[in-house]
């Protein structure tokens, strides 16, 4: 999970990191 967050942070523009991180956290919560 931490690796995924780091990859997101490294690949998306800084302004969208927070949005993507929230979406990822939401999706991760749904899967578990």
PDB file of C-alpha atoms in Angstrom:
ATOM      1  CA  UNK A   1       0.000   0.000   0.000  1.00  0.00           C
ATOM      2  CA  UNK A   2       2.780   2.439   0.880  1.00  0.00           C
ATOM      3  CA  UNK A   3       4.525   1.670  -2.411  1.00  0.00           C
ATOM      4  CA  UNK A   4       1.350   2.476  -4.330  1.00  0.00           C
ATOM      5  CA  UNK A   5       1.030   5.815  -2.560  1.00  0.00           C
ATOM      6  CA  UNK A   6       4.643   6.645  -3.349  1.00  0.00           C
ATOM      7  CA  UNK A   7       4.196   5.736  -7.008  1.00  0.00           C
ATOM      8  CA  UNK A   8       1.109   7.941  -7.185  1.00  0.00           C
ATOM      9  CA  UNK A   9       3.028  10.807  -5.593  1.00  0.00           C
ATOM     10  CA  UNK A  10       5.881  10.401  -8.067  1.00  0.00           C
ATOM     11  CA  UNK A  11       3.787  10.079 -11.220  1.00  0.00           C
ATOM     12  CA  UNK A  12       0.954  12.589 -10.895  1.00  0.00           C
ATOM     13  CA  UNK A  13       1.238  16.402 -10.832  1.00  0.00           C
ATOM     14  CA  UNK A  14       1.619  17.793  -7.284  1.00  0.00           C
ATOM     15  CA  UNK A  15      -1.775  19.497  -7.388  1.00  0.00           C
ATOM     16  CA  UNK A  16      -3.521  16.182  -7.996  1.00  0.00           C
ATOM     17  CA  UNK A  17      -1.557  14.069  -5.512  1.00  0.00           C
ATOM     18  CA  UNK A  18      -3.978  14.739  -2.665  1.00  0.00           C
ATOM     19  CA  UNK A  19      -7.006  14.017  -4.846  1.00  0.00           C
ATOM     20  CA  UNK A  20      -5.472  10.814  -6.145  1.00  0.00           C
ATOM     21  CA  UNK A  21      -4.372   9.781  -2.669  1.00  0.00           C
ATOM     22  CA  UNK A  22      -7.901  10.248  -1.331  1.00  0.00           C
ATOM     23  CA  UNK A  23      -9.345   8.281  -4.224  1.00  0.00           C
ATOM     24  CA  UNK A  24      -6.785   5.531  -3.660  1.00  0.00           C
ATOM     25  CA  UNK A  25      -7.519   5.400   0.075  1.00  0.00           C
ATOM     26  CA  UNK A  26     -11.254   5.205  -0.664  1.00  0.00           C
ATOM     27  CA  UNK A  27     -10.723   2.433  -3.195  1.00  0.00           C
ATOM     28  CA  UNK A  28      -8.388   0.587  -0.859  1.00  0.00           C
ATOM     29  CA  UNK A  29     -10.964   0.775   1.939  1.00  0.00           C
ATOM     30  CA  UNK A  30     -13.626  -0.676  -0.354  1.00  0.00           C
ATOM     31  CA  UNK A  31     -11.408  -3.629  -1.273  1.00  0.00           C
ATOM     32  CA  UNK A  32     -10.467  -4.580   2.292  1.00  0.00           C
TER      33      UNK A  32
END
